[in-house]
């Protein structure tokens, strides 16, 4: 079974702090994703990585950065946390199948971040 | 641009009732995939189905069935004889357009909260 783990289920930080959210997958997937989930807005893509050290901005990258130094690990960084970044953060991973068709994304349990 | 609409924000049913969750999509692509995910209270999204637009046959998996209608751009999900364990948020998703190089990235609907009560 694919396993995607996230470093924390719940996190409370103060405004202005630097926050690291870690995600690890154990299935050798090339693609990794960070989403945030807010009520009434569904899931929105923050960043996407298709290989080590490779990344693409998603729909809402402002205020975030990412790091992928190893294939299995994808980190989301909030350089200076703000209250509007209080949200549920979900990490996912997927293969890159032949032909380029999108493969199934497998999700971690999520991190509920509160910024005070 | 790709768009997924789940107009039902919340549905409440009594156990053993059948329930259908609607998903309407917009895409410029001629071939595409559609997904459904379930998010139980624990928070982790669980994959339910991935469907290719070439295949318009309905899909059945136990109490779950999916009706794909290309003519109306809909991919609806029906739970037969609902159970309390079906209570969750359900998301429909569509990959971003391959015309813009986005085939690996998903556009999600806003989700439908299903509550199944005894």
PDB file of C-alpha atoms in Angstrom, chain B residues 32-36 47 49-60 66-68 75:
ATOM      1  CA  UNK B  32      -9.585  13.473 -19.948  1.00  0.00           C
ATOM      2  CA  UNK B  33      -9.913  11.666 -16.658  1.00  0.00           C
ATOM      3  CA  UNK B  34     -12.248  12.158 -13.737  1.00  0.00           C
ATOM      4  CA  UNK B  35     -11.739  11.181 -10.119  1.00  0.00           C
ATOM      5  CA  UNK B  36     -13.776  10.781  -6.957  1.00  0.00           C
ATOM      6  CA  UNK B  47      -9.224   7.389  -3.688  1.00  0.00           C
ATOM      7  CA  UNK B  49     -12.374   5.885  -8.760  1.00  0.00           C
ATOM      8  CA  UNK B  50     -10.449   7.136 -11.811  1.00  0.00           C
ATOM      9  CA  UNK B  51     -12.359   7.209 -15.080  1.00  0.00           C
ATOM     10  CA  UNK B  52     -11.231   7.819 -18.660  1.00  0.00           C
ATOM     11  CA  UNK B  53     -13.550   9.872 -20.854  1.00  0.00           C
ATOM     12  CA  UNK B  54     -13.380   7.186 -23.548  1.00  0.00           C
ATOM     13  CA  UNK B  55     -15.227   4.795 -21.279  1.00  0.00           C
ATOM     14  CA  UNK B  56     -18.827   5.914 -20.842  1.00  0.00           C
ATOM     15  CA  UNK B  57     -20.060   2.733 -19.258  1.00  0.00           C
ATOM     16  CA  UNK B  58     -21.364   3.007 -15.745  1.00  0.00           C
ATOM     17  CA  UNK B  59     -19.124   1.615 -13.047  1.00  0.00           C
ATOM     18  CA  UNK B  60     -20.310  -0.381 -10.043  1.00  0.00           C
ATOM     19  CA  UNK B  66     -20.838   6.043 -10.990  1.00  0.00           C
ATOM     20  CA  UNK B  67     -22.786   7.422 -13.922  1.00  0.00           C
ATOM     21  CA  UNK B  68     -20.674   9.177 -16.546  1.00  0.00           C
ATOM     22  CA  UNK B  75     -19.953  12.220 -13.436  1.00  0.00           C
TER      23      UNK B  75
END
